[in-house]
Short mmCIF file of C-alpha atoms in Angstrom, two decimals:
data_model
loop_
_atom_site.label_atom_id
_atom_site.label_comp_id
_atom_site.label_asym_id
_atom_site.label_seq_id
_atom_site.Cartn_x
_atom_site.Cartn_y
_atom_site.Cartn_z
CA MET A 1 0.08 -0.17 -0.18
CA ARG A 2 1.22 3.53 -0.79
CA ALA A 3 1.21 6.47 1.73
CA SER A 4 -0.79 9.42 0.73
CA ALA A 5 0.67 12.47 0.06
CA ASP A 6 0.24 15.20 2.96
CA PRO A 7 -2.52 17.52 1.79
CA HIS A 8 -1.14 20.43 3.56
CA PRO A 9 2.60 20.38 2.83
CA ALA A 10 4.71 21.91 5.25
CA GLY A 11 6.34 24.32 3.25
CA ASP A 12 2.87 26.03 2.09
CA ARG A 13 2.23 29.42 2.99
CA TYR A 14 -1.67 30.42 3.95
CA VAL A 15 -3.27 33.43 4.83
CA VAL A 16 -6.19 33.73 7.05
CA VAL A 17 -9.68 35.57 5.02
CA VAL A 18 -12.75 36.61 6.21
CA ASN A 19 -15.97 37.37 4.67
CA HIS A 20 -18.75 40.35 4.89
CA GLU A 21 -20.30 38.04 7.54
CA GLU A 22 -17.31 37.83 9.45
CA GLN A 23 -16.25 34.58 9.09
CA TYR A 24 -12.70 33.39 8.99
CA SER A 25 -11.28 30.45 6.75
CA VAL A 26 -7.61 29.82 5.21
CA TRP A 27 -6.45 30.31 1.74
CA PHE A 28 -3.69 29.58 0.16
CA ALA A 29 -1.12 32.87 -0.27
CA ASP A 30 -0.24 31.97 -3.36
CA ARG A 31 -3.78 32.29 -5.22
CA GLU A 32 -6.24 34.83 -5.93
CA LEU A 33 -8.82 35.19 -3.38
CA PRO A 34 -12.11 34.07 -4.11
CA ALA A 35 -14.76 36.40 -4.58
CA GLY A 36 -16.21 38.29 -1.15
CA TRP A 37 -12.96 37.01 0.72
CA THR A 38 -10.19 39.57 1.92
CA ALA A 39 -6.87 38.97 3.65
CA THR A 40 -6.62 39.74 6.64
CA GLY A 41 -2.85 39.59 8.01
CA ALA A 42 0.86 38.22 7.44
CA PRO A 43 1.16 34.70 5.40
CA GLY A 44 1.68 31.53 7.91
CA THR A 45 1.94 28.15 8.08
CA ARG A 46 -1.80 26.37 7.61
CA GLN A 47 -1.40 25.74 11.52
CA GLU A 48 -0.71 29.60 12.65
CA CYS A 49 -3.41 30.34 10.46
CA LEU A 50 -5.71 28.31 12.30
CA ASP A 51 -4.10 29.54 15.63
CA HIS A 52 -4.68 32.99 14.86
CA ILE A 53 -8.67 32.22 13.81
CA GLU A 54 -9.09 30.60 17.27
CA GLN A 55 -8.01 33.24 18.81
CA VAL A 56 -10.12 35.75 16.75
CA TRP A 57 -13.01 34.69 16.09
CA THR A 58 -14.61 34.03 19.30
CA ASP A 59 -18.18 34.74 17.90
CA LEU A 60 -18.97 31.96 14.92
CA THR A 61 -22.94 33.87 14.93
CA PRO A 62 -22.41 35.20 11.62
CA ARG A 63 -22.49 39.09 11.38
CA SER A 64 -26.12 39.70 9.66
CA VAL A 65 -27.49 37.27 12.82
CA ARG A 66 -25.91 39.21 15.43
CA ALA A 67 -26.79 42.51 14.16
CA SER A 68 -30.44 41.36 14.11
CA ARG A 69 -30.46 40.35 17.90
#
């Protein structure tokens, strides 16, 4: 049996992105951002970006829902 390749090689660089609902995600730093998403910081490893998201995204409720409360 052949081992599968790591889907997130250690050398890949990522960036944290956020959309209009203030939802966060991780995107490849060397790719064009998808429509509706904005980069929110310096590139890093996937884990660094996930760690940053864990610190800043404390309320997972979409912005539009928070605003209607």
